[in-house]
PDB file of C-alpha atoms in Angstrom:
ATOM      1  CA  MET A 751      32.022  -2.942   3.574  1.00  0.00           C
ATOM      2  CA  VAL A 752      32.973  -6.522   5.006  1.00  0.00           C
ATOM      3  CA  ILE A 753      30.876  -8.416   7.194  1.00  0.00           C
ATOM      4  CA  GLY A 754      31.642 -11.017   9.540  1.00  0.00           C
ATOM      5  CA  LYS A 755      30.145 -14.083   9.592  1.00  0.00           C
ATOM      6  CA  ASN A 756      28.618 -13.810  13.273  1.00  0.00           C
ATOM      7  CA  LYS A 757      28.004 -10.052  12.505  1.00  0.00           C
ATOM      8  CA  ARG A 758      24.912 -11.821  10.287  1.00  0.00           C
ATOM      9  CA  ALA A 759      23.877 -14.312  12.302  1.00  0.00           C
ATOM     10  CA  GLU A 760      23.795 -11.300  14.360  1.00  0.00           C
ATOM     11  CA  ALA A 761      21.995  -9.607  12.597  1.00  0.00           C
ATOM     12  CA  HIS A 762      19.354 -12.512  11.136  1.00  0.00           C
ATOM     13  CA  LEU A 763      18.287 -12.921  14.998  1.00  0.00           C
ATOM     14  CA  ALA A 764      17.745 -10.202  15.644  1.00  0.00           C
ATOM     15  CA  ILE A 765      15.614  -9.467  12.423  1.00  0.00           C
ATOM     16  CA  ILE A 766      13.852 -12.928  13.681  1.00  0.00           C
ATOM     17  CA  LEU A 767      13.439 -11.525  17.103  1.00  0.00           C
ATOM     18  CA  ALA A 768      11.929  -8.214  15.758  1.00  0.00           C
ATOM     19  CA  ASN A 769       9.173  -9.553  13.858  1.00  0.00           C
ATOM     20  CA  ILE A 770       7.845 -12.342  16.513  1.00  0.00           C
ATOM     21  CA  MET A 771       7.248  -9.006  18.406  1.00  0.00           C
ATOM     22  CA  PHE A 772       5.546  -8.207  14.635  1.00  0.00           C
ATOM     23  CA  GLY A 773       3.654 -10.809  14.703  1.00  0.00           C
ATOM     24  CA  LEU A 774       2.445 -10.947  18.625  1.00  0.00           C
ATOM     25  CA  ASN A 775       1.325  -6.938  18.004  1.00  0.00           C
ATOM     26  CA  TYR A 776      -2.082  -8.054  15.497  1.00  0.00           C
ATOM     27  CA  SER A 777      -3.768 -10.009  18.203  1.00  0.00           C
ATOM     28  CA  ILE A 778      -1.959  -7.611  20.944  1.00  0.00           C
ATOM     29  CA  ALA A 779      -3.047  -4.566  19.480  1.00  0.00           C
ATOM     30  CA  LYS A 780      -6.395  -5.157  18.313  1.00  0.00           C
ATOM     31  CA  GLY A 781      -7.190  -5.657  21.774  1.00  0.00           C
ATOM     32  CA  VAL A 782      -6.731  -2.739  23.258  1.00  0.00           C
ATOM     33  CA  MET A 783      -8.864  -1.248  20.259  1.00  0.00           C
ATOM     34  CA  PRO A 784     -10.861   1.217  20.297  1.00  0.00           C
ATOM     35  CA  ASN A 785     -12.662   0.022  23.611  1.00  0.00           C
ATOM     36  CA  TYR A 786      -9.534   1.855  25.591  1.00  0.00           C
ATOM     37  CA  LEU A 787      -7.063   2.861  23.156  1.00  0.00           C
ATOM     38  CA  SER A 788      -8.807   5.094  19.927  1.00  0.00           C
ATOM     39  CA  PRO A 789      -6.149   4.212  17.090  1.00  0.00           C
ATOM     40  CA  MET A 790      -4.892   7.551  16.879  1.00  0.00           C
ATOM     41  CA  ALA A 791      -3.808   7.046  20.495  1.00  0.00           C
ATOM     42  CA  PHE A 792      -1.969   4.616  20.176  1.00  0.00           C
ATOM     43  CA  THR A 793       0.170   5.851  17.128  1.00  0.00           C
ATOM     44  CA  LEU A 794       0.840   8.675  18.933  1.00  0.00           C
ATOM     45  CA  LEU A 795       1.388   6.915  22.233  1.00  0.00           C
ATOM     46  CA  ARG A 796       4.237   5.237  20.581  1.00  0.00           C
ATOM     47  CA  VAL A 797       5.351   7.012  18.610  1.00  0.00           C
ATOM     48  CA  VAL A 798       6.460   9.430  22.188  1.00  0.00           C
ATOM     49  CA  THR A 799       7.419   6.379  24.419  1.00  0.00           C
ATOM     50  CA  ALA A 800      10.377   5.610  21.750  1.00  0.00           C
ATOM     51  CA  SER A 801      11.256   8.573  21.002  1.00  0.00           C
ATOM     52  CA  PHE A 802      11.419   9.412  24.625  1.00  0.00           C
ATOM     53  CA  LEU A 803      13.973   5.825  24.932  1.00  0.00           C
ATOM     54  CA  PHE A 804      15.468   6.608  22.259  1.00  0.00           C
ATOM     55  CA  TRP A 805      16.355   9.760  22.996  1.00  0.00           C
ATOM     56  CA  LEU A 806      17.369   8.521  26.402  1.00  0.00           C
ATOM     57  CA  ILE A 807      19.510   6.300  25.701  1.00  0.00           C
ATOM     58  CA  SER A 808      20.972   8.310  23.514  1.00  0.00           C
ATOM     59  CA  ILE A 809      21.745  11.002  26.389  1.00  0.00           C
ATOM     60  CA  PHE A 810      23.779   7.833  28.585  1.00  0.00           C
ATOM     61  CA  ASP A 811      25.252   7.180  25.110  1.00  0.00           C
ATOM     62  CA  LYS A 812      29.103   8.454  25.019  1.00  0.00           C
ATOM     63  CA  SER A 813      29.806   8.382  21.368  1.00  0.00           C
ATOM     64  CA  ASP A 814      26.978  10.318  20.536  1.00  0.00           C
ATOM     65  CA  GLU A 815      26.721  11.370  16.762  1.00  0.00           C
ATOM     66  CA  ARG A 816      26.295  14.409  14.478  1.00  0.00           C
ATOM     67  CA  ILE A 817      24.237  14.376  11.654  1.00  0.00           C
ATOM     68  CA  SER A 818      25.420  15.490   7.921  1.00  0.00           C
ATOM     69  CA  LYS A 819      22.565  18.566   7.296  1.00  0.00           C
ATOM     70  CA  ALA A 820      22.631  16.864   3.655  1.00  0.00           C
ATOM     71  CA  ASP A 821      20.925  13.416   5.570  1.00  0.00           C
ATOM     72  CA  TYR A 822      18.397  15.961   5.988  1.00  0.00           C
ATOM     73  CA  PRO A 823      15.792  15.104   3.273  1.00  0.00           C
ATOM     74  CA  ARG A 824      15.856  11.153   4.061  1.00  0.00           C
ATOM     75  CA  PHE A 825      15.644  10.991   7.813  1.00  0.00           C
ATOM     76  CA  ILE A 826      12.430  13.483   7.298  1.00  0.00           C
ATOM     77  CA  ALA A 827      11.684  10.960   4.677  1.00  0.00           C
ATOM     78  CA  SER A 828      12.475   7.593   6.771  1.00  0.00           C
ATOM     79  CA  GLY A 829      10.384   8.573   9.134  1.00  0.00           C
ATOM     80  CA  LEU A 830       7.617  10.186   7.143  1.00  0.00           C
ATOM     81  CA  PHE A 831       7.146   6.371   5.547  1.00  0.00           C
ATOM     82  CA  GLY A 832       8.358   4.525   8.008  1.00  0.00           C
ATOM     83  CA  ILE A 833       7.211   6.358  11.232  1.00  0.00           C
ATOM     84  CA  SER A 834       3.735   8.526  10.545  1.00  0.00           C
ATOM     85  CA  PHE A 835       1.986   7.009   7.348  1.00  0.00           C
ATOM     86  CA  ASN A 836       2.994   3.094   7.932  1.00  0.00           C
ATOM     87  CA  GLN A 837       2.156   3.841  12.056  1.00  0.00           C
ATOM     88  CA  LEU A 838      -0.579   5.904  11.761  1.00  0.00           C
ATOM     89  CA  LEU A 839      -2.333   3.416   8.728  1.00  0.00           C
ATOM     90  CA  PHE A 840      -1.459   0.368  10.755  1.00  0.00           C
ATOM     91  CA  LEU A 841      -3.749   0.809  13.972  1.00  0.00           C
ATOM     92  CA  ASN A 842      -6.331   2.700  11.937  1.00  0.00           C
ATOM     93  CA  GLY A 843      -6.503  -0.395   9.130  1.00  0.00           C
ATOM     94  CA  LEU A 844      -5.675  -3.117  12.240  1.00  0.00           C
ATOM     95  CA  ASN A 845      -9.324  -1.730  13.578  1.00  0.00           C
ATOM     96  CA  TYR A 846     -11.117  -2.726  10.856  1.00  0.00           C
ATOM     97  CA  SER A 847      -9.677  -5.830  10.347  1.00  0.00           C
ATOM     98  CA  THR A 848      -8.928  -9.134  11.480  1.00  0.00           C
ATOM     99  CA  PRO A 849      -5.345  -9.594  13.185  1.00  0.00           C
ATOM    100  CA  ILE A 850      -4.976 -12.676  10.159  1.00  0.00           C
ATOM    101  CA  GLU A 851      -5.757 -10.730   7.142  1.00  0.00           C
ATOM    102  CA  SER A 852      -3.334  -7.412   8.466  1.00  0.00           C
ATOM    103  CA  SER A 853      -0.963  -9.977   8.790  1.00  0.00           C
ATOM    104  CA  ILE A 854      -1.658 -11.651   6.010  1.00  0.00           C
ATOM    105  CA  ILE A 855      -1.369  -7.854   4.298  1.00  0.00           C
ATOM    106  CA  SER A 856       1.874  -7.640   5.051  1.00  0.00           C
ATOM    107  CA  THR A 857       3.817 -10.625   3.585  1.00  0.00           C
ATOM    108  CA  LEU A 858       3.352  -8.209   0.386  1.00  0.00           C
ATOM    109  CA  ASN A 859       6.434  -6.082   1.442  1.00  0.00           C
ATOM    110  CA  PRO A 860       9.153  -8.051   0.457  1.00  0.00           C
ATOM    111  CA  ALA A 861       7.270  -8.079  -3.739  1.00  0.00           C
ATOM    112  CA  MET A 862       6.776  -4.227  -2.566  1.00  0.00           C
ATOM    113  CA  VAL A 863      10.581  -3.912  -1.852  1.00  0.00           C
ATOM    114  CA  MET A 864      11.774  -5.131  -4.820  1.00  0.00           C
ATOM    115  CA  LEU A 865       9.352  -2.723  -6.987  1.00  0.00           C
ATOM    116  CA  ILE A 866      10.559   0.439  -5.858  1.00  0.00           C
ATOM    117  CA  ALA A 867      13.836  -1.132  -6.155  1.00  0.00           C
ATOM    118  CA  TYR A 868      13.504  -1.378 -10.024  1.00  0.00           C
ATOM    119  CA  PHE A 869      11.855   2.744  -9.731  1.00  0.00           C
ATOM    120  CA  VAL A 870      14.033   4.380  -7.523  1.00  0.00           C
ATOM    121  CA  LEU A 871      17.671   1.951  -8.129  1.00  0.00           C
ATOM    122  CA  SER A 872      16.915   0.701 -11.614  1.00  0.00           C
ATOM    123  CA  GLU A 873      17.312  -3.034 -10.500  1.00  0.00           C
ATOM    124  CA  HIS A 874      16.372  -5.400 -12.497  1.00  0.00           C
ATOM    125  CA  ILE A 875      12.911  -7.640 -12.751  1.00  0.00           C
ATOM    126  CA  ASN A 876      12.677 -10.656 -14.905  1.00  0.00           C
ATOM    127  CA  PHE A 877       8.828 -11.989 -16.574  1.00  0.00           C
ATOM    128  CA  VAL A 878       8.715 -14.371 -13.354  1.00  0.00           C
ATOM    129  CA  LYS A 879       9.394 -11.421 -10.790  1.00  0.00           C
ATOM    130  CA  VAL A 880       6.441  -9.417 -12.135  1.00  0.00           C
ATOM    131  CA  THR A 881       4.616 -12.746 -12.911  1.00  0.00           C
ATOM    132  CA  GLY A 882       4.771 -13.156  -8.448  1.00  0.00           C
ATOM    133  CA  LEU A 883       3.979  -9.389  -8.402  1.00  0.00           C
ATOM    134  CA  PHE A 884       0.598  -9.536  -9.491  1.00  0.00           C
ATOM    135  CA  ILE A 885      -0.186 -13.107  -8.184  1.00  0.00           C
ATOM    136  CA  GLY A 886       0.665 -11.548  -5.287  1.00  0.00           C
ATOM    137  CA  ALA A 887      -1.699  -8.743  -5.651  1.00  0.00           C
ATOM    138  CA  SER A 888      -4.394 -10.882  -6.868  1.00  0.00           C
ATOM    139  CA  GLY A 889      -3.737 -12.475  -2.704  1.00  0.00           C
ATOM    140  CA  ALA A 890      -4.512  -8.931  -1.528  1.00  0.00           C
ATOM    141  CA  LEU A 891      -7.007  -8.003  -3.023  1.00  0.00           C
ATOM    142  CA  LEU A 892      -9.239 -10.528  -2.491  1.00  0.00           C
ATOM    143  CA  LEU A 893      -9.039  -9.552   1.192  1.00  0.00           C
ATOM    144  CA  ILE A 894      -9.314  -6.496   0.225  1.00  0.00           C
ATOM    145  CA  LEU A 895     -12.289  -6.580  -1.773  1.00  0.00           C
ATOM    146  CA  SER A 896     -14.318  -9.442   0.036  1.00  0.00           C
ATOM    147  CA  LYS A 897     -16.541  -7.761   1.489  1.00  0.00           C
ATOM    148  CA  GLY A 898     -17.524  -5.304  -1.631  1.00  0.00           C
ATOM    149  CA  SER A 899     -16.858  -2.608  -3.299  1.00  0.00           C
ATOM    150  CA  LEU A 900     -13.871   0.176  -1.568  1.00  0.00           C
ATOM    151  CA  GLU A 901     -16.586   2.448   0.123  1.00  0.00           C
ATOM    152  CA  VAL A 902     -15.208   5.157   3.205  1.00  0.00           C
ATOM    153  CA  GLY A 903     -18.559   3.126   5.416  1.00  0.00           C
ATOM    154  CA  GLN A 904     -17.319  -0.048   4.520  1.00  0.00           C
ATOM    155  CA  ASN A 905     -15.198  -0.478   7.267  1.00  0.00           C
ATOM    156  CA  HIS A 906     -13.849  -3.750   7.205  1.00  0.00           C
ATOM    157  CA  THR A 907     -12.638  -3.005   2.767  1.00  0.00           C
ATOM    158  CA  LEU A 908     -10.699   0.104   4.419  1.00  0.00           C
ATOM    159  CA  GLY A 909      -9.596  -1.396   7.174  1.00  0.00           C
ATOM    160  CA  ASN A 910      -7.492  -3.635   4.738  1.00  0.00           C
ATOM    161  CA  ALA A 911      -6.649  -0.481   2.003  1.00  0.00           C
ATOM    162  CA  MET A 912      -4.899   0.715   4.553  1.00  0.00           C
ATOM    163  CA  LEU A 913      -3.704  -2.289   5.410  1.00  0.00           C
ATOM    164  CA  PHE A 914      -1.773  -2.479   2.720  1.00  0.00           C
ATOM    165  CA  LEU A 915      -0.449   1.552   1.914  1.00  0.00           C
ATOM    166  CA  ASN A 916       0.590   0.228   4.886  1.00  0.00           C
ATOM    167  CA  THR A 917       2.612  -2.208   3.582  1.00  0.00           C
ATOM    168  CA  LEU A 918       3.916   0.139   0.749  1.00  0.00           C
ATOM    169  CA  PHE A 919       5.192   2.542   3.178  1.00  0.00           C
ATOM    170  CA  TYR A 920       7.108   0.842   5.352  1.00  0.00           C
ATOM    171  CA  ALA A 921       8.540  -0.813   2.014  1.00  0.00           C
ATOM    172  CA  PHE A 922       9.326   2.960   1.497  1.00  0.00           C
ATOM    173  CA  TYR A 923      11.329   3.189   4.622  1.00  0.00           C
ATOM    174  CA  LEU A 924      13.408  -0.070   4.402  1.00  0.00           C
ATOM    175  CA  VAL A 925      14.647   0.401   0.797  1.00  0.00           C
ATOM    176  CA  VAL A 926      15.347   4.901   2.696  1.00  0.00           C
ATOM    177  CA  VAL A 927      17.095   4.314   5.575  1.00  0.00           C
ATOM    178  CA  LYS A 928      19.191   1.990   4.052  1.00  0.00           C
ATOM    179  CA  PRO A 929      22.133   4.106   3.829  1.00  0.00           C
ATOM    180  CA  LEU A 930      21.805   6.070   7.373  1.00  0.00           C
ATOM    181  CA  MET A 931      21.810   2.753   8.495  1.00  0.00           C
ATOM    182  CA  LEU A 932      24.899   2.444   6.716  1.00  0.00           C
ATOM    183  CA  LYS A 933      26.373   5.364   7.879  1.00  0.00           C
ATOM    184  CA  TYR A 934      25.154   6.042  11.425  1.00  0.00           C
ATOM    185  CA  ARG A 935      24.682   3.879  14.304  1.00  0.00           C
ATOM    186  CA  PRO A 936      21.307   2.335  14.283  1.00  0.00           C
ATOM    187  CA  ILE A 937      20.141   4.843  17.866  1.00  0.00           C
ATOM    188  CA  THR A 938      20.732   7.952  15.588  1.00  0.00           C
ATOM    189  CA  VAL A 939      19.056   6.899  12.967  1.00  0.00           C
ATOM    190  CA  MET A 940      15.965   6.037  15.220  1.00  0.00           C
ATOM    191  CA  LYS A 941      15.938   9.508  17.305  1.00  0.00           C
ATOM    192  CA  GLY A 942      16.125  11.113  14.614  1.00  0.00           C
ATOM    193  CA  VAL A 943      12.832   8.812  11.807  1.00  0.00           C
ATOM    194  CA  PHE A 944      11.168   9.046  15.646  1.00  0.00           C
ATOM    195  CA  VAL A 945      11.639  12.846  16.461  1.00  0.00           C
ATOM    196  CA  VAL A 946      10.304  13.171  13.133  1.00  0.00           C
ATOM    197  CA  GLY A 947       7.371  10.997  13.256  1.00  0.00           C
ATOM    198  CA  LEU A 948       6.614  12.459  16.552  1.00  0.00           C
ATOM    199  CA  ILE A 949       6.295  16.099  14.816  1.00  0.00           C
ATOM    200  CA  SER A 950       4.064  14.768  12.160  1.00  0.00           C
ATOM    201  CA  LEU A 951       1.877  12.818  14.281  1.00  0.00           C
ATOM    202  CA  LEU A 952       1.282  15.179  16.990  1.00  0.00           C
ATOM    203  CA  PRO A 953      -1.490  16.976  15.816  1.00  0.00           C
ATOM    204  CA  PHE A 954      -3.897  13.934  14.968  1.00  0.00           C
ATOM    205  CA  GLY A 955      -3.745  12.556  18.241  1.00  0.00           C
ATOM    206  CA  VAL A 956      -2.929  15.145  20.172  1.00  0.00           C
ATOM    207  CA  TYR A 957      -6.892  14.975  21.583  1.00  0.00           C
ATOM    208  CA  ASP A 958      -7.339  11.237  21.874  1.00  0.00           C
ATOM    209  CA  LEU A 959      -4.175  11.171  23.728  1.00  0.00           C
ATOM    210  CA  ALA A 960      -4.888  13.566  26.382  1.00  0.00           C
ATOM    211  CA  THR A 961      -9.241  12.082  26.669  1.00  0.00           C
ATOM    212  CA  THR A 962      -8.239   8.933  27.163  1.00  0.00           C
ATOM    213  CA  ARG A 963      -9.908   7.472  30.326  1.00  0.00           C
ATOM    214  CA  TRP A 964      -7.029   6.081  32.241  1.00  0.00           C
ATOM    215  CA  ALA A 965      -8.463   4.863  35.085  1.00  0.00           C
ATOM    216  CA  VAL A 966     -11.423   2.615  33.436  1.00  0.00           C
ATOM    217  CA  ILE A 967      -8.112   0.804  31.817  1.00  0.00           C
ATOM    218  CA  PRO A 968      -7.579  -3.040  33.287  1.00  0.00           C
ATOM    219  CA  PRO A 969      -4.789  -4.405  34.540  1.00  0.00           C
ATOM    220  CA  MET A 970      -4.142  -6.769  31.391  1.00  0.00           C
ATOM    221  CA  ILE A 971      -5.256  -4.212  29.062  1.00  0.00           C
ATOM    222  CA  TYR A 972      -2.168  -1.873  30.759  1.00  0.00           C
ATOM    223  CA  ALA A 973      -0.196  -4.984  30.099  1.00  0.00           C
ATOM    224  CA  SER A 974      -0.744  -5.156  25.661  1.00  0.00           C
ATOM    225  CA  ILE A 975      -0.262  -1.966  26.040  1.00  0.00           C
ATOM    226  CA  LEU A 976       3.232  -1.432  27.598  1.00  0.00           C
ATOM    227  CA  PHE A 977       4.139  -4.621  25.358  1.00  0.00           C
ATOM    228  CA  VAL A 978       3.136  -2.549  22.067  1.00  0.00           C
ATOM    229  CA  LEU A 979       5.183   0.389  23.247  1.00  0.00           C
ATOM    230  CA  LEU A 980       8.377  -1.493  24.563  1.00  0.00           C
ATOM    231  CA  GLY A 981       7.886  -5.028  21.722  1.00  0.00           C
ATOM    232  CA  PRO A 982       7.193  -3.941  18.097  1.00  0.00           C
ATOM    233  CA  THR A 983       7.767   0.005  19.335  1.00  0.00           C
ATOM    234  CA  PHE A 984      11.019   0.265  20.704  1.00  0.00           C
ATOM    235  CA  LEU A 985      12.757  -2.969  20.493  1.00  0.00           C
ATOM    236  CA  ALA A 986      11.813  -4.213  17.203  1.00  0.00           C
ATOM    237  CA  TYR A 987      12.174  -0.645  15.267  1.00  0.00           C
ATOM    238  CA  LEU A 988      15.875  -0.968  16.905  1.00  0.00           C
ATOM    239  CA  LEU A 989      15.910  -4.385  15.919  1.00  0.00           C
ATOM    240  CA  ASN A 990      15.235  -4.016  12.377  1.00  0.00           C
ATOM    241  CA  GLY A 991      17.304  -1.051  12.397  1.00  0.00           C
ATOM    242  CA  TRP A 992      21.319  -3.033  13.292  1.00  0.00           C
ATOM    243  CA  GLY A 993      20.331  -5.955  10.757  1.00  0.00           C
ATOM    244  CA  LEU A 994      19.731  -3.649   8.306  1.00  0.00           C
ATOM    245  CA  ARG A 995      23.143  -2.700   8.874  1.00  0.00           C
ATOM    246  CA  TYR A 996      24.752  -6.455   7.357  1.00  0.00           C
ATOM    247  CA  VAL A 997      22.011  -7.550   5.628  1.00  0.00           C
ATOM    248  CA  GLN A 998      20.293  -5.902   3.019  1.00  0.00           C
ATOM    249  CA  ALA A 999      16.468  -4.586   3.198  1.00  0.00           C
ATOM    250  CA  SER A1000      14.887  -7.243   0.841  1.00  0.00           C
ATOM    251  CA  THR A1001      16.349  -9.958   2.655  1.00  0.00           C
ATOM    252  CA  VAL A1002      14.798  -8.400   6.109  1.00  0.00           C
ATOM    253  CA  SER A1003      11.415  -8.011   4.458  1.00  0.00           C
ATOM    254  CA  ILE A1004      11.401 -12.230   3.512  1.00  0.00           C
ATOM    255  CA  TYR A1005      11.329 -12.318   7.803  1.00  0.00           C
ATOM    256  CA  ILE A1006       7.376 -11.509   7.488  1.00  0.00           C
ATOM    257  CA  TYR A1007       6.728 -14.054   6.027  1.00  0.00           C
ATOM    258  CA  SER A1008       6.724 -15.466  10.152  1.00  0.00           C
ATOM    259  CA  GLN A1009       3.703 -12.447  11.186  1.00  0.00           C
ATOM    260  CA  PRO A1010       1.054 -14.654   9.551  1.00  0.00           C
ATOM    261  CA  VAL A1011       1.720 -17.927  11.361  1.00  0.00           C
ATOM    262  CA  ILE A1012       2.362 -16.029  14.659  1.00  0.00           C
ATOM    263  CA  ALA A1013      -0.653 -14.174  14.246  1.00  0.00           C
ATOM    264  CA  ALA A1014      -2.740 -16.863  13.230  1.00  0.00           C
ATOM    265  CA  LEU A1015      -1.510 -18.572  15.451  1.00  0.00           C
ATOM    266  CA  VAL A1016      -2.283 -16.203  18.569  1.00  0.00           C
ATOM    267  CA  ALA A1017      -5.821 -15.115  17.451  1.00  0.00           C
ATOM    268  CA  VAL A1018      -7.119 -18.462  16.450  1.00  0.00           C
ATOM    269  CA  SER A1019      -5.694 -19.171  20.103  1.00  0.00           C
ATOM    270  CA  VAL A1020      -7.342 -16.144  21.893  1.00  0.00           C
ATOM    271  CA  GLY A1021     -10.591 -16.587  19.440  1.00  0.00           C
ATOM    272  CA  MET A1022     -10.211 -13.071  17.748  1.00  0.00           C
ATOM    273  CA  ASP A1023     -10.192 -14.091  14.524  1.00  0.00           C
ATOM    274  CA  SER A1024     -10.093 -17.642  12.284  1.00  0.00           C
ATOM    275  CA  LEU A1025      -9.053 -20.066   9.724  1.00  0.00           C
ATOM    276  CA  ASP A1026     -11.358 -20.084   6.148  1.00  0.00           C
ATOM    277  CA  ALA A1027     -11.205 -20.826   2.024  1.00  0.00           C
ATOM    278  CA  LYS A1028     -10.664 -16.672   1.089  1.00  0.00           C
ATOM    279  CA  LYS A1029      -7.703 -16.399   3.983  1.00  0.00           C
ATOM    280  CA  ILE A1030      -6.546 -18.912   3.151  1.00  0.00           C
ATOM    281  CA  THR A1031      -6.777 -18.698  -0.134  1.00  0.00           C
ATOM    282  CA  ALA A1032      -5.706 -15.133  -0.626  1.00  0.00           C
ATOM    283  CA  ALA A1033      -2.485 -16.045   1.879  1.00  0.00           C
ATOM    284  CA  ALA A1034      -1.887 -19.321  -0.307  1.00  0.00           C
ATOM    285  CA  LEU A1035      -1.839 -16.348  -3.766  1.00  0.00           C
ATOM    286  CA  VAL A1036       0.460 -13.574  -1.666  1.00  0.00           C
ATOM    287  CA  PHE A1037       3.313 -16.384  -0.602  1.00  0.00           C
ATOM    288  CA  ALA A1038       3.169 -17.763  -3.785  1.00  0.00           C
ATOM    289  CA  GLY A1039       3.389 -14.375  -5.457  1.00  0.00           C
ATOM    290  CA  VAL A1040       6.240 -13.264  -2.785  1.00  0.00           C
ATOM    291  CA  TYR A1041       8.059 -16.530  -3.554  1.00  0.00           C
ATOM    292  CA  LEU A1042       8.693 -15.644  -7.718  1.00  0.00           C
ATOM    293  CA  VAL A1043       9.236 -12.175  -6.538  1.00  0.00           C
ATOM    294  CA  SER A1044      12.305 -13.848  -4.114  1.00  0.00           C
ATOM    295  CA  GLN A1045      13.543 -16.127  -7.165  1.00  0.00           C
ATOM    296  CA  ARG A1046      17.266 -15.093  -7.604  1.00  0.00           C
ATOM    297  CA  PRO A1047      18.765 -14.495 -11.371  1.00  0.00           C
ATOM    298  CA  ASP A1048      20.052 -17.728 -10.980  1.00  0.00           C
ATOM    299  CA  GLY A1049      17.312 -20.095  -9.708  1.00  0.00           C
ATOM    300  CA  TRP A1050      16.181 -22.745 -10.869  1.00  0.00           C
ATOM    301  CA  LEU A1051      12.802 -21.306 -12.049  1.00  0.00           C
ATOM    302  CA  VAL A1052      14.359 -19.028 -13.663  1.00  0.00           C
ATOM    303  CA  SER A1053      16.459 -21.556 -15.318  1.00  0.00           C
ATOM    304  CA  ILE A1054      13.888 -23.600 -16.526  1.00  0.00           C
ATOM    305  CA  LEU A1055      11.759 -20.570 -18.253  1.00  0.00           C
ATOM    306  CA  LYS A1056      14.990 -19.115 -19.964  1.00  0.00           C
ATOM    307  CA  ARG A1057      15.465 -22.838 -20.997  1.00  0.00           C
ATOM    308  CA  ILE A1058      11.960 -23.119 -22.280  1.00  0.00           C
ATOM    309  CA  GLN A1059      12.284 -19.663 -23.998  1.00  0.00           C
ATOM    310  CA  ARG A1060      15.205 -20.871 -25.786  1.00  0.00           C
ATOM    311  CA  LYS A1061      13.668 -23.993 -27.378  1.00  0.00           C
TER     312      LYS A1061
END
């Protein structure tokens, strides 16, 4: 498929806008939980709202597509990885962790996409990329294990572990959903994957959502909830999905690097989080690791290492 420069530019702009919303989401969603909405209720509310909006758009869409039965397994896998596991782990993990640490862990996504592509698509991995994986993982582990050993009672550690798994599942989602984005229109794909997510999440969040005390929620929190529902859930998934039609999954994942910057600016400015030596060190390790993973086979660093090996 030949893609024009304008389409590529529009795709990159769409992905940038999506990641801005994702970056803002860390602090805004954190302010809603757990005092006003539990993570389970918030997760289900996000998926219900997005599913309704995608179906509503498809009703007025004259070019509605039929999904081939052969693609059902891929739709189900995309819905589970990208919606069910991803959303459930993200809000529960964020509830226990901090906005800055959450966003730093999310930057492991490009390395995870590369690793999954190696096992699933048999893509080549060189020494530089392997080194990058270990360095990036060490940064994530610094955050995950910074409060002690991994025990269920230690909520901060558990939260960061959930966020690590959330990032892993989102990486699987980007790899699995890519062929669907090439075959179907973004609305069709989003409608399908969110329905899968809704069906699988309904048993886990329906009680919390039904028992939410809506009357005590102040207007500013309602505004935050509305932003999360329409921005990082509906629009961001749609924009990212559309961008996947014209750029590679690994390219989409690279834009995740912007999220810690946005999350840190917002969290620090509102006094919700702070920067310290541990977070800065972890961020440096993750960014260094991801930089190595992102090196092209003909990149300058790979070329230097090849020359050293020949000597």
